[in-house]
Amino acid sequence: MHVTRQISRRAVLKATGAATGAAVGGVGIATAVGAAPAAAAGTSYAHPGLLHTRTDLSRMAAKVKAGAAPYAAGYARLTANRHAQSSWTANPQDIVYRGGTSPQNYPTLYNDVHAAYQNALRYHVGGDSAHADTAVAILNAWSAKLTAVQGSADRFLLAGLQGYQAANAAELVRDHGDFDLGRFQEMQSKVFGAVSDAFLAHHNGAFVTNYWPNWDLANMACVLATGILCDDRAQVTRAVDYFKHGAGLGAVKNAIPVVHDDGLAEWLEAGRDQGHSLLGVGLMGSLCEMAWNQGIDLYGYDDSRFLKGAQYVAKWSLGGKVSYTSNTRQKGAPGVWSGSETATAAGGVDPNMQRPIWAMIASHYTKRRGVSATYLTQIAARSAPEGGGGDYGPNSGGFDQLGFGTLAFTRDKSATPTAAPTPGAPGAASASGGGSDPRPQTAATASASASPTAGGDLAATGSEDVIGWTAAAGVTAVAGGLLLLRRRDRVRRDGAQ
């Protein structure tokens, strides 16, 4: 990989992000923001219906009870995880900080969120109500206390990652008699959903190409999960529309900008590093799965573009050679500082690097759809049985995915492979924004960066890439950024740009 940078500074900025209480575009984003969005009249989604449906949970329970492989091995990983124990006690905070100069207490949140999810999943599979009670106690404790997420620009990663994960944990216990669903929905919307929505709208005041795809994808996942949990069609529509037509690098045609004749498609962050590429693939997969369970097919959007990108990253991560098209992205913020960065080759890989992301994606394409996905099949087999938060190191990168895909997503091959999901609720599929859309597509973008930050924290940006400032700096929201990009996309047939 060869990366060059050109940066001209107009002002000296702190790389630690916006100060507490900063606002962008008139929306407070370092404190709890606004009122919980009202659900559209008559809108209801299938529940449970985020990463797991009732059918999925019944399948897991039956397979484990029968001792079927590989479910039994996947369940053994779950029960062995220290977060999946009914003795777990929550440690809720009023304000959670990530980045900046404040105390970095965000590990408390991601450990508790994963404990809630793992206990809830263990209850559905194993049947012990003590685990459901523990999950409810954790979630109730947080919804009674948490008021804001703050810190540097990394607070957006916190809101996105832990926001979509918390929603998934809550979805699994939403019918529990002791769960305060209404209070949790309010916290989910105000503390997580609003911050993620603000990021997608304003990108912290930076050029839209300043932030890597995983930033957008984490916040897209949070907005989508919040919308489904809260039966808010507007939020679901925003997330799905952004996936298809968003200006940022997380939109599917920007995250996967080049499709080759061999059926593989370049993953944008391959020009950065392997760890963040795996993070992005896992987040896009989670986004597609949550949408699918509500009758919205993002897996198959644009001739299954995500399949081609996931296959590319799988082959690359297995040590295979992949093509890469040189590209340049714009960095910085309007009126503050600007620069550019060019990547000319995919980065190096460690074939032993693992993240629990592959079972879900491989199972969808090969079992539900019945298509061949050689690299996905190989890497999913190598990664099995997948663990979850706490099994991949103590830093936040080890908690970026909920995991346990071998247990949760392994399925028998469908006798009638489908090209479209079954809608989860009346009207749900219409939220996908399907059909032709006359709005012009944002030009696909690409990027490069320094190597991962120390400590293996895959979600952290590193000081070079964090853009942050206070509202007093005069930064306003931007609709987009200029990016010079040389690219080729041989299979795009619809002519959209």
Tab-separated table of C-alpha atoms in Angstrom:
chain	number	residue	atom	x	y	z
A	1	MET	CA	0.000	0.000	0.000
A	2	HIS	CA	1.208	3.467	-0.849
A	3	VAL	CA	-0.460	6.462	0.760
A	4	THR	CA	0.311	10.133	0.239
A	5	ARG	CA	-1.139	13.064	2.155
A	6	GLN	CA	-1.431	16.764	1.402
A	7	ILE	CA	-2.866	18.965	4.145
A	8	SER	CA	-3.083	22.741	4.427
A	9	ARG	CA	-4.250	24.070	7.770
A	10	ARG	CA	-6.192	27.302	8.146
A	11	ALA	CA	-6.630	26.910	11.857
A	12	VAL	CA	-5.094	24.905	14.643
A	13	LEU	CA	-7.585	22.288	15.757
A	14	LYS	CA	-7.535	19.845	18.591
A	15	ALA	CA	-7.714	16.321	17.243
A	16	THR	CA	-9.663	15.151	20.238
A	17	GLY	CA	-13.054	16.144	18.826
A	18	ALA	CA	-15.777	18.566	19.707
A	19	ALA	CA	-15.918	19.870	23.222
A	20	THR	CA	-18.700	18.800	25.492
A	21	GLY	CA	-21.930	20.504	24.528
A	22	ALA	CA	-20.858	21.378	20.991
A	23	ALA	CA	-23.524	21.614	18.337
A	24	VAL	CA	-23.501	21.124	14.609
A	25	GLY	CA	-26.225	22.346	12.301
A	26	GLY	CA	-28.223	23.592	15.260
A	27	VAL	CA	-28.521	20.118	16.854
A	28	GLY	CA	-26.897	19.415	20.192
A	29	ILE	CA	-24.891	16.228	19.754
A	30	ALA	CA	-22.768	15.909	22.866
A	31	THR	CA	-25.746	15.790	25.185
A	32	ALA	CA	-29.078	14.057	25.099
A	33	VAL	CA	-30.887	15.606	22.174
A	34	GLY	CA	-34.485	16.397	21.416
A	35	ALA	CA	-37.583	14.376	22.115
A	36	ALA	CA	-38.068	10.779	21.185
A	37	PRO	CA	-39.352	10.621	17.612
A	38	ALA	CA	-42.994	9.720	17.344
A	39	ALA	CA	-43.857	6.500	15.617
A	40	ALA	CA	-45.799	6.919	12.418
A	41	ALA	CA	-49.478	6.171	12.907
A	42	GLY	CA	-50.306	2.554	12.215
A	43	THR	CA	-46.685	1.542	11.734
A	44	SER	CA	-45.601	-1.656	13.432
A	45	TYR	CA	-42.662	-3.898	12.724
A	46	ALA	CA	-42.198	-7.607	13.354
A	47	HIS	CA	-40.932	-8.332	16.861
A	48	PRO	CA	-38.505	-9.728	17.667
A	49	GLY	CA	-37.150	-8.512	14.384
A	50	LEU	CA	-33.654	-7.081	14.504
A	51	LEU	CA	-30.852	-9.636	14.109
A	52	HIS	CA	-33.074	-12.481	15.295
A	53	THR	CA	-36.673	-13.395	14.549
A	54	ARG	CA	-38.838	-15.734	16.584
A	55	THR	CA	-38.222	-18.420	13.964
A	56	ASP	CA	-34.458	-17.950	14.318
A	57	LEU	CA	-34.637	-18.284	18.102
A	58	SER	CA	-36.784	-21.419	17.878
A	59	ARG	CA	-34.329	-22.955	15.410
A	60	MET	CA	-31.382	-22.300	17.712
A	61	ALA	CA	-33.167	-23.793	20.707
A	62	ALA	CA	-34.246	-26.919	18.833
A	63	LYS	CA	-30.835	-27.533	17.280
A	64	VAL	CA	-29.006	-27.112	20.576
A	65	LYS	CA	-31.462	-29.369	22.383
A	66	ALA	CA	-30.810	-32.020	19.732
A	67	GLY	CA	-27.043	-31.580	20.105
A	68	ALA	CA	-26.762	-30.745	16.394
A	69	ALA	CA	-23.508	-29.485	14.930
A	70	PRO	CA	-22.333	-26.776	14.680
A	71	TYR	CA	-25.019	-25.230	16.903
A	72	ALA	CA	-23.874	-27.095	20.008
A	73	ALA	CA	-20.327	-25.782	19.606
A	74	GLY	CA	-21.652	-22.266	19.049
A	75	TYR	CA	-23.779	-22.481	22.170
A	76	ALA	CA	-20.818	-23.766	24.169
A	77	ARG	CA	-18.917	-20.600	23.255
A	78	LEU	CA	-21.846	-18.534	24.479
A	79	THR	CA	-22.214	-20.308	27.810
A	80	ALA	CA	-18.471	-20.106	28.437
A	81	ASN	CA	-18.352	-16.332	28.005
A	82	ARG	CA	-18.168	-14.455	31.294
A	83	HIS	CA	-20.703	-11.904	29.996
A	84	ALA	CA	-23.340	-14.630	29.525
A	85	GLN	CA	-23.673	-15.410	33.233
A	86	SER	CA	-26.841	-14.617	35.202
A	87	SER	CA	-24.661	-13.264	38.019
A	88	TRP	CA	-23.648	-10.222	35.932
A	89	THR	CA	-24.375	-6.911	37.675
A	90	ALA	CA	-24.861	-3.687	35.705
A	91	ASN	CA	-22.816	-0.545	36.317
A	92	PRO	CA	-24.861	2.245	34.657
A	93	GLN	CA	-23.515	5.776	34.213
A	94	ASP	CA	-25.218	9.160	33.807
A	95	ILE	CA	-22.899	10.161	30.965
A	96	VAL	CA	-20.674	7.866	28.928
A	97	TYR	CA	-17.484	9.336	27.449
A	98	ARG	CA	-15.401	8.145	24.544
A	99	GLY	CA	-12.455	10.240	23.395
A	100	GLY	CA	-11.459	13.706	24.542
A	101	THR	CA	-10.119	14.601	27.958
A	102	SER	CA	-12.974	13.236	30.052
A	103	PRO	CA	-12.734	9.914	31.887
A	104	GLN	CA	-12.970	7.100	29.351
A	105	ASN	CA	-15.790	5.118	30.941
A	106	TYR	CA	-17.276	3.712	27.725
A	107	PRO	CA	-15.981	0.176	28.397
A	108	THR	CA	-18.584	0.037	31.167
A	109	LEU	CA	-21.314	0.487	28.565
A	110	TYR	CA	-20.098	-1.986	25.984
A	111	ASN	CA	-19.441	-4.662	28.603
A	112	ASP	CA	-22.940	-4.257	30.037
A	113	VAL	CA	-24.598	-4.158	26.615
A	114	HIS	CA	-22.904	-7.392	25.590
A	115	ALA	CA	-23.832	-8.981	28.924
A	116	ALA	CA	-27.477	-8.049	28.332
A	117	TYR	CA	-27.425	-9.440	24.797
A	118	GLN	CA	-25.641	-12.645	25.722
A	119	ASN	CA	-27.914	-13.355	28.667
A	120	ALA	CA	-31.000	-12.667	26.571
A	121	LEU	CA	-29.773	-14.949	23.797
A	122	ARG	CA	-28.847	-17.654	26.291
A	123	TYR	CA	-32.368	-17.481	27.739
A	124	HIS	CA	-34.004	-17.988	24.350
A	125	VAL	CA	-31.767	-20.932	23.493
A	126	GLY	CA	-31.390	-22.617	26.876
A	127	GLY	CA	-34.656	-21.626	28.526
A	128	ASP	CA	-33.332	-20.548	31.942
A	129	SER	CA	-35.401	-17.504	32.967
A	130	ALA	CA	-32.608	-16.270	35.265
A	131	HIS	CA	-30.753	-15.104	32.159
A	132	ALA	CA	-33.750	-13.164	30.907
A	133	ASP	CA	-34.078	-11.540	34.341
A	134	THR	CA	-30.413	-10.536	34.253
A	135	ALA	CA	-30.716	-9.022	30.770
A	136	VAL	CA	-33.763	-7.035	31.864
A	137	ALA	CA	-32.042	-5.820	35.028
A	138	ILE	CA	-29.069	-4.549	33.014
A	139	LEU	CA	-31.194	-2.738	30.442
A	140	ASN	CA	-33.548	-1.245	33.037
A	141	ALA	CA	-30.586	0.041	35.044
A	142	TRP	CA	-29.161	1.847	32.039
A	143	SER	CA	-32.441	3.337	30.836
A	144	ALA	CA	-33.043	4.694	34.333
A	145	LYS	CA	-29.708	6.518	34.439
A	146	LEU	CA	-28.058	7.220	31.066
A	147	THR	CA	-28.672	10.742	29.742
A	148	ALA	CA	-25.920	11.383	27.202
A	149	VAL	CA	-22.869	10.189	25.298
A	150	GLN	CA	-20.036	12.667	25.093
A	151	GLY	CA	-16.359	13.004	24.203
A	152	SER	CA	-14.440	13.598	20.998
A	153	ALA	CA	-15.710	12.694	17.547
A	154	ASP	CA	-15.433	9.116	18.773
A	155	ARG	CA	-18.721	9.648	20.597
A	156	PHE	CA	-20.393	8.995	17.250
A	157	LEU	CA	-18.772	5.567	17.109
A	158	LEU	CA	-19.961	4.962	20.660
A	159	ALA	CA	-23.538	5.957	19.811
A	160	GLY	CA	-23.572	3.897	16.629
A	161	LEU	CA	-21.931	0.701	17.857
A	162	GLN	CA	-23.405	0.434	21.319
A	163	GLY	CA	-26.690	1.942	20.145
A	164	TYR	CA	-27.493	-0.781	17.614
A	165	GLN	CA	-26.247	-3.450	20.031
A	166	ALA	CA	-28.375	-2.178	22.925
A	167	ALA	CA	-31.439	-2.159	20.682
A	168	ASN	CA	-30.800	-5.798	19.779
A	169	ALA	CA	-30.537	-6.788	23.429
A	170	ALA	CA	-33.764	-4.955	24.234
A	171	GLU	CA	-35.568	-6.541	21.295
A	172	LEU	CA	-34.916	-9.990	22.754
A	173	VAL	CA	-36.631	-9.152	26.069
A	174	ARG	CA	-39.204	-6.582	24.948
A	175	ASP	CA	-42.080	-8.871	26.091
A	176	HIS	CA	-40.611	-9.596	29.520
A	177	GLY	CA	-43.022	-8.508	32.242
A	178	ASP	CA	-40.384	-6.557	34.186
A	179	PHE	CA	-38.812	-4.776	31.217
A	180	ASP	CA	-39.582	-1.051	31.027
A	181	LEU	CA	-39.823	-0.957	27.244
A	182	GLY	CA	-41.181	2.578	27.025
A	183	ARG	CA	-38.389	4.068	29.097
A	184	PHE	CA	-35.781	2.128	27.150
A	185	GLN	CA	-37.235	3.268	23.820
A	186	GLU	CA	-37.020	6.868	25.011
A	187	MET	CA	-33.368	6.441	25.995
A	188	GLN	CA	-32.609	4.637	22.747
A	189	SER	CA	-34.061	7.469	20.687
A	190	LYS	CA	-32.696	10.398	22.664
A	191	VAL	CA	-29.250	9.163	23.621
A	192	PHE	CA	-28.255	6.860	20.766
A	193	GLY	CA	-30.576	7.391	17.809
A	194	ALA	CA	-30.471	11.189	17.802
A	195	VAL	CA	-26.660	11.313	17.922
A	196	SER	CA	-26.346	8.768	15.106
A	197	ASP	CA	-28.911	10.601	13.004
A	198	ALA	CA	-27.037	13.886	13.528
A	199	PHE	CA	-23.801	12.276	12.351
A	200	LEU	CA	-25.350	11.021	9.121
A	201	ALA	CA	-26.848	14.459	8.482
A	202	HIS	CA	-23.792	16.596	9.302
A	203	HIS	CA	-20.682	14.392	9.656
A	204	ASN	CA	-19.514	16.507	12.570
A	205	GLY	CA	-19.191	19.493	10.222
A	206	ALA	CA	-16.442	17.851	8.176
A	207	PHE	CA	-16.250	17.126	4.458
A	208	VAL	CA	-18.485	14.155	3.851
A	209	THR	CA	-15.502	12.068	2.720
A	210	ASN	CA	-13.486	12.807	5.861
A	211	TYR	CA	-14.919	9.861	7.770
A	212	TRP	CA	-14.298	6.237	6.845
A	213	PRO	CA	-17.174	3.899	5.901
A	214	ASN	CA	-17.322	2.229	9.306
A	215	TRP	CA	-18.379	5.554	10.894
A	216	ASP	CA	-21.409	5.812	8.625
A	217	LEU	CA	-22.188	2.113	8.891
A	218	ALA	CA	-22.196	2.099	12.699
A	219	ASN	CA	-24.575	5.037	12.777
A	220	MET	CA	-26.759	3.647	9.978
A	221	ALA	CA	-27.109	0.436	12.001
A	222	CYS	CA	-28.080	2.420	15.088
A	223	VAL	CA	-30.706	4.501	13.263
A	224	LEU	CA	-32.206	1.387	11.656
A	225	ALA	CA	-32.241	-0.599	14.912
A	226	THR	CA	-33.746	2.359	16.785
A	227	GLY	CA	-36.474	2.717	14.175
A	228	ILE	CA	-37.452	-0.947	14.357
A	229	LEU	CA	-37.286	-1.148	18.159
A	230	CYS	CA	-39.411	1.990	18.472
A	231	ASP	CA	-41.754	1.257	15.522
A	232	ASP	CA	-40.593	4.504	13.915
A	233	ARG	CA	-40.939	4.224	10.163
A	234	ALA	CA	-39.178	7.550	9.517
A	235	GLN	CA	-35.943	6.325	11.100
A	236	VAL	CA	-36.087	3.021	9.235
A	237	THR	CA	-36.616	4.862	5.968
A	238	ARG	CA	-33.699	7.231	6.672
A	239	ALA	CA	-31.297	4.360	7.306
A	240	VAL	CA	-32.374	2.372	4.253
A	241	ASP	CA	-32.297	5.415	1.998
A	242	TYR	CA	-28.804	6.294	3.234
A	243	PHE	CA	-27.592	2.780	2.445
A	244	LYS	CA	-28.756	3.239	-1.148
A	245	HIS	CA	-28.223	6.928	-1.839
A	246	GLY	CA	-26.189	8.455	1.022
A	247	ALA	CA	-23.460	10.990	0.365
A	248	GLY	CA	-21.054	9.525	2.913
A	249	LEU	CA	-18.570	6.715	2.453
A	250	GLY	CA	-20.813	4.188	4.196
A	251	ALA	CA	-23.421	4.165	1.424
A	252	VAL	CA	-23.069	0.868	-0.418
A	253	LYS	CA	-21.821	2.270	-3.748
A	254	ASN	CA	-19.265	4.393	-1.933
A	255	ALA	CA	-18.072	1.724	0.484
A	256	ILE	CA	-17.810	-0.690	-2.462
A	257	PRO	CA	-16.903	1.646	-5.351
A	258	VAL	CA	-15.446	-0.695	-7.986
A	259	VAL	CA	-16.868	-3.977	-9.299
A	260	HIS	CA	-14.584	-6.207	-11.369
A	261	ASP	CA	-15.323	-8.721	-14.102
A	262	ASP	CA	-14.414	-11.628	-11.790
A	263	GLY	CA	-17.406	-10.857	-9.568
A	264	LEU	CA	-15.419	-9.305	-6.736
A	265	ALA	CA	-15.856	-5.693	-5.700
A	266	GLU	CA	-13.283	-3.500	-3.967
A	267	TRP	CA	-13.918	-2.716	-0.338
A	268	LEU	CA	-13.014	0.942	0.202
A	269	GLU	CA	-11.136	0.490	3.464
A	270	ALA	CA	-8.905	-2.236	2.040
A	271	GLY	CA	-6.702	0.737	1.141
A	272	ARG	CA	-6.550	1.473	4.852
A	273	ASP	CA	-6.145	-1.784	6.773
A	274	GLN	CA	-7.649	-5.192	7.379
A	275	GLY	CA	-9.103	-4.561	10.830
A	276	HIS	CA	-11.322	-1.674	9.802
A	277	SER	CA	-12.363	-3.535	6.655
A	278	LEU	CA	-13.584	-6.440	8.788
A	279	LEU	CA	-15.406	-3.990	11.031
A	280	GLY	CA	-17.162	-2.441	8.038
A	281	VAL	CA	-18.167	-5.767	6.511
A	282	GLY	CA	-19.602	-6.888	9.843
A	283	LEU	CA	-21.589	-3.680	10.238
A	284	MET	CA	-22.964	-3.777	6.710
A	285	GLY	CA	-23.928	-7.399	7.223
A	286	SER	CA	-25.777	-6.529	10.442
A	287	LEU	CA	-27.551	-3.686	8.666
A	288	CYS	CA	-28.653	-6.014	5.860
A	289	GLU	CA	-29.818	-8.723	8.276
A	290	MET	CA	-31.911	-6.344	10.380
A	291	ALA	CA	-33.528	-4.927	7.259
A	292	TRP	CA	-34.150	-8.400	5.806
A	293	ASN	CA	-36.066	-9.419	8.918
A	294	GLN	CA	-38.477	-6.564	8.201
A	295	GLY	CA	-38.988	-7.446	4.548
A	296	ILE	CA	-36.366	-5.053	3.161
A	297	ASP	CA	-33.729	-6.575	0.888
A	298	LEU	CA	-30.433	-4.738	1.160
A	299	TYR	CA	-28.437	-7.946	0.745
A	300	GLY	CA	-29.523	-8.124	-2.889
A	301	TYR	CA	-29.504	-4.393	-3.651
A	302	ASP	CA	-27.653	-3.321	-6.814
A	303	ASP	CA	-27.121	-6.847	-8.097
A	304	SER	CA	-25.975	-8.105	-4.667
A	305	ARG	CA	-23.198	-5.538	-4.435
A	306	PHE	CA	-22.576	-6.386	-0.794
A	307	LEU	CA	-21.943	-10.043	-1.702
A	308	LYS	CA	-19.214	-8.965	-4.128
A	309	GLY	CA	-17.599	-6.693	-1.544
A	310	ALA	CA	-17.753	-9.295	1.214
A	311	GLN	CA	-16.248	-11.923	-1.095
A	312	TYR	CA	-13.413	-9.483	-1.888
A	313	VAL	CA	-12.602	-8.939	1.798
A	314	ALA	CA	-12.884	-12.659	2.524
A	315	LYS	CA	-10.444	-13.576	-0.257
A	316	TRP	CA	-8.049	-10.812	0.785
A	317	SER	CA	-8.236	-11.839	4.457
A	318	LEU	CA	-7.476	-15.436	3.481
A	319	GLY	CA	-4.247	-14.199	1.907
A	320	GLY	CA	-5.444	-14.010	-1.691
A	321	LYS	CA	-4.402	-11.318	-4.130
A	322	VAL	CA	-7.011	-8.658	-4.927
A	323	SER	CA	-7.103	-5.705	-7.321
A	324	TYR	CA	-7.239	-2.142	-6.040
A	325	THR	CA	-7.968	1.071	-7.925
A	326	SER	CA	-5.995	4.145	-6.886
A	327	ASN	CA	-8.217	6.795	-5.330
A	328	THR	CA	-8.063	10.104	-3.512
A	329	ARG	CA	-10.380	11.426	-0.825
A	330	GLN	CA	-10.803	14.891	0.596
A	331	LYS	CA	-10.222	15.392	4.308
A	332	GLY	CA	-10.866	18.195	6.742
A	333	ALA	CA	-13.675	20.706	7.153
A	334	PRO	CA	-14.947	23.684	5.129
A	335	GLY	CA	-13.307	26.905	6.211
A	336	VAL	CA	-11.114	25.196	8.802
A	337	TRP	CA	-8.563	22.984	7.082
A	338	SER	CA	-8.440	20.759	4.067
A	339	GLY	CA	-6.244	18.108	2.552
A	340	SER	CA	-6.271	14.960	0.513
A	341	GLU	CA	-5.136	11.380	0.873
A	342	THR	CA	-4.454	8.817	-1.845
A	343	ALA	CA	-4.337	5.040	-1.633
A	344	THR	CA	-2.852	2.969	-4.425
A	345	ALA	CA	-3.037	-0.626	-3.148
A	346	ALA	CA	-4.800	-2.894	-0.689
A	347	GLY	CA	-3.024	-3.142	2.631
A	348	GLY	CA	-1.311	-6.170	4.060
A	349	VAL	CA	-3.262	-8.820	5.936
A	350	ASP	CA	-2.852	-11.166	8.841
A	351	PRO	CA	-4.616	-14.419	7.879
A	352	ASN	CA	-5.042	-15.173	11.585
A	353	MET	CA	-7.060	-12.020	12.297
A	354	GLN	CA	-10.612	-13.032	13.146
A	355	ARG	CA	-13.859	-11.254	13.818
A	356	PRO	CA	-17.245	-12.967	14.358
A	357	ILE	CA	-18.867	-11.624	11.201
A	358	TRP	CA	-18.824	-14.342	8.558
A	359	ALA	CA	-21.453	-16.950	9.511
A	360	MET	CA	-24.335	-14.498	9.097
A	361	ILE	CA	-23.243	-13.317	5.651
A	362	ALA	CA	-22.232	-16.709	4.291
A	363	SER	CA	-25.435	-18.330	5.504
A	364	HIS	CA	-27.613	-15.691	3.903
A	365	TYR	CA	-26.133	-15.987	0.457
A	366	THR	CA	-25.445	-19.731	0.340
A	367	LYS	CA	-28.414	-21.045	2.361
A	368	ARG	CA	-31.226	-18.534	1.943
A	369	ARG	CA	-30.389	-17.551	-1.616
A	370	GLY	CA	-28.616	-20.703	-2.735
A	371	VAL	CA	-25.774	-18.938	-4.514
A	372	SER	CA	-22.099	-19.882	-4.559
A	373	ALA	CA	-19.816	-17.813	-2.348
A	374	THR	CA	-16.550	-19.721	-2.163
A	375	TYR	CA	-14.503	-17.251	-0.149
A	376	LEU	CA	-17.304	-16.568	2.329
A	377	THR	CA	-17.788	-20.286	2.849
A	378	GLN	CA	-14.077	-20.840	3.452
A	379	ILE	CA	-13.601	-17.993	5.896
A	380	ALA	CA	-16.811	-18.778	7.798
A	381	ALA	CA	-15.627	-22.364	8.266
A	382	ARG	CA	-12.232	-21.173	9.455
A	383	SER	CA	-13.805	-18.766	11.954
A	384	ALA	CA	-16.239	-21.272	13.458
A	385	PRO	CA	-17.468	-21.567	16.074
A	386	GLU	CA	-17.802	-17.801	16.388
A	387	GLY	CA	-17.674	-16.208	19.809
A	388	GLY	CA	-18.831	-12.759	20.891
A	389	GLY	CA	-17.898	-9.746	22.977
A	390	GLY	CA	-15.113	-10.678	25.360
A	391	ASP	CA	-13.759	-13.499	23.192
A	392	TYR	CA	-11.669	-11.241	20.922
A	393	GLY	CA	-9.701	-9.142	23.358
A	394	PRO	CA	-10.572	-6.606	26.087
A	395	ASN	CA	-10.493	-3.448	23.965
A	396	SER	CA	-13.528	-1.992	22.233
A	397	GLY	CA	-12.555	-3.576	18.903
A	398	GLY	CA	-13.357	-6.946	20.430
A	399	PHE	CA	-16.894	-5.730	21.132
A	400	ASP	CA	-17.695	-4.187	17.743
A	401	GLN	CA	-19.903	-7.143	16.767
A	402	LEU	CA	-22.415	-9.041	18.875
A	403	GLY	CA	-21.112	-12.284	17.358
A	404	PHE	CA	-22.125	-15.916	18.000
A	405	GLY	CA	-22.976	-16.290	14.347
A	406	THR	CA	-22.342	-20.042	14.220
A	407	LEU	CA	-25.142	-20.501	16.742
A	408	ALA	CA	-27.416	-17.732	15.553
A	409	PHE	CA	-27.182	-17.752	11.767
A	410	THR	CA	-26.289	-21.257	10.656
A	411	ARG	CA	-29.295	-22.598	8.781
A	412	ASP	CA	-30.215	-25.466	6.495
A	413	LYS	CA	-30.185	-24.726	2.800
A	414	SER	CA	-33.558	-23.525	1.634
A	415	ALA	CA	-35.464	-25.938	-0.612
A	416	THR	CA	-36.822	-22.883	-2.408
A	417	PRO	CA	-34.063	-20.234	-2.446
A	418	THR	CA	-35.547	-16.770	-2.330
A	419	ALA	CA	-34.453	-13.518	-3.908
A	420	ALA	CA	-36.602	-11.427	-1.597
A	421	PRO	CA	-37.409	-11.461	2.117
A	422	THR	CA	-40.789	-12.087	3.650
A	423	PRO	CA	-42.094	-8.751	4.938
A	424	GLY	CA	-42.078	-8.659	8.701
A	425	ALA	CA	-45.130	-6.460	9.009
A	426	PRO	CA	-47.711	-4.736	6.841
A	427	GLY	CA	-46.106	-1.816	5.092
A	428	ALA	CA	-42.613	-2.676	6.233
A	429	ALA	CA	-41.281	-3.392	2.764
A	430	SER	CA	-42.352	0.011	1.553
A	431	ALA	CA	-39.825	1.531	3.909
A	432	SER	CA	-37.102	0.164	1.696
A	433	GLY	CA	-37.556	2.895	-0.825
A	434	GLY	CA	-37.603	0.283	-3.575
A	435	GLY	CA	-38.121	1.079	-7.207
A	436	SER	CA	-36.536	3.784	-9.314
A	437	ASP	CA	-35.385	6.921	-7.583
A	438	PRO	CA	-34.838	10.063	-9.673
A	439	ARG	CA	-32.318	11.583	-7.292
A	440	PRO	CA	-28.754	11.587	-8.620
A	441	GLN	CA	-26.324	9.204	-7.001
A	442	THR	CA	-23.323	10.603	-5.174
A	443	ALA	CA	-20.071	9.823	-6.970
A	444	ALA	CA	-18.426	6.826	-5.408
A	445	THR	CA	-15.583	7.677	-3.116
A	446	ALA	CA	-12.503	6.002	-1.775
A	447	SER	CA	-9.887	6.556	0.873
A	448	ALA	CA	-6.738	5.514	2.680
A	449	SER	CA	-5.262	5.974	6.094
A	450	ALA	CA	-2.550	5.210	8.530
A	451	SER	CA	-2.283	1.776	10.107
A	452	PRO	CA	-4.616	0.782	12.967
A	453	THR	CA	-4.224	2.492	16.288
A	454	ALA	CA	-2.293	0.827	19.038
A	455	GLY	CA	-4.071	-1.634	21.238
A	456	GLY	CA	-6.110	-3.282	18.539
A	457	ASP	CA	-9.084	-0.960	19.002
A	458	LEU	CA	-10.586	-1.309	15.531
A	459	ALA	CA	-13.196	1.382	15.981
A	460	ALA	CA	-10.788	4.086	17.135
A	461	THR	CA	-9.672	6.546	14.504
A	462	GLY	CA	-6.241	7.587	15.642
A	463	SER	CA	-5.368	11.241	16.176
A	464	GLU	CA	-4.533	11.856	12.531
A	465	ASP	CA	-8.051	11.131	11.386
A	466	VAL	CA	-10.187	12.649	14.099
A	467	ILE	CA	-11.775	15.946	13.141
A	468	GLY	CA	-13.316	17.905	15.960
A	469	TRP	CA	-14.026	21.457	16.990
A	470	THR	CA	-16.484	23.540	18.943
A	471	ALA	CA	-19.429	25.393	17.481
A	472	ALA	CA	-17.548	28.610	18.162
A	473	ALA	CA	-15.122	27.687	15.385
A	474	GLY	CA	-17.825	28.594	12.902
A	475	VAL	CA	-18.106	25.185	11.281
A	476	THR	CA	-21.438	24.544	9.650
A	477	ALA	CA	-23.035	21.411	8.301
A	478	VAL	CA	-22.119	20.431	4.768
A	479	ALA	CA	-24.082	18.534	2.195
A	480	GLY	CA	-21.060	16.969	0.580
A	481	GLY	CA	-17.437	17.311	-0.319
A	482	LEU	CA	-15.452	17.389	-3.506
A	483	LEU	CA	-13.488	14.275	-4.219
A	484	LEU	CA	-11.261	13.497	-7.128
A	485	LEU	CA	-11.428	9.811	-7.820
A	486	ARG	CA	-10.133	7.767	-10.695
A	487	ARG	CA	-12.097	4.591	-10.834
A	488	ARG	CA	-13.624	2.005	-13.055
A	489	ASP	CA	-16.855	0.164	-12.449
A	490	ARG	CA	-17.397	-2.313	-15.221
A	491	VAL	CA	-20.672	-3.823	-14.211
A	492	ARG	CA	-22.749	-0.821	-13.225
A	493	ARG	CA	-25.493	-0.956	-15.823
A	494	ASP	CA	-28.001	1.493	-14.549
A	495	GLY	CA	-25.894	4.550	-15.368
A	496	ALA	CA	-26.365	6.075	-11.912
A	497	GLN	CA	-23.470	8.215	-10.671
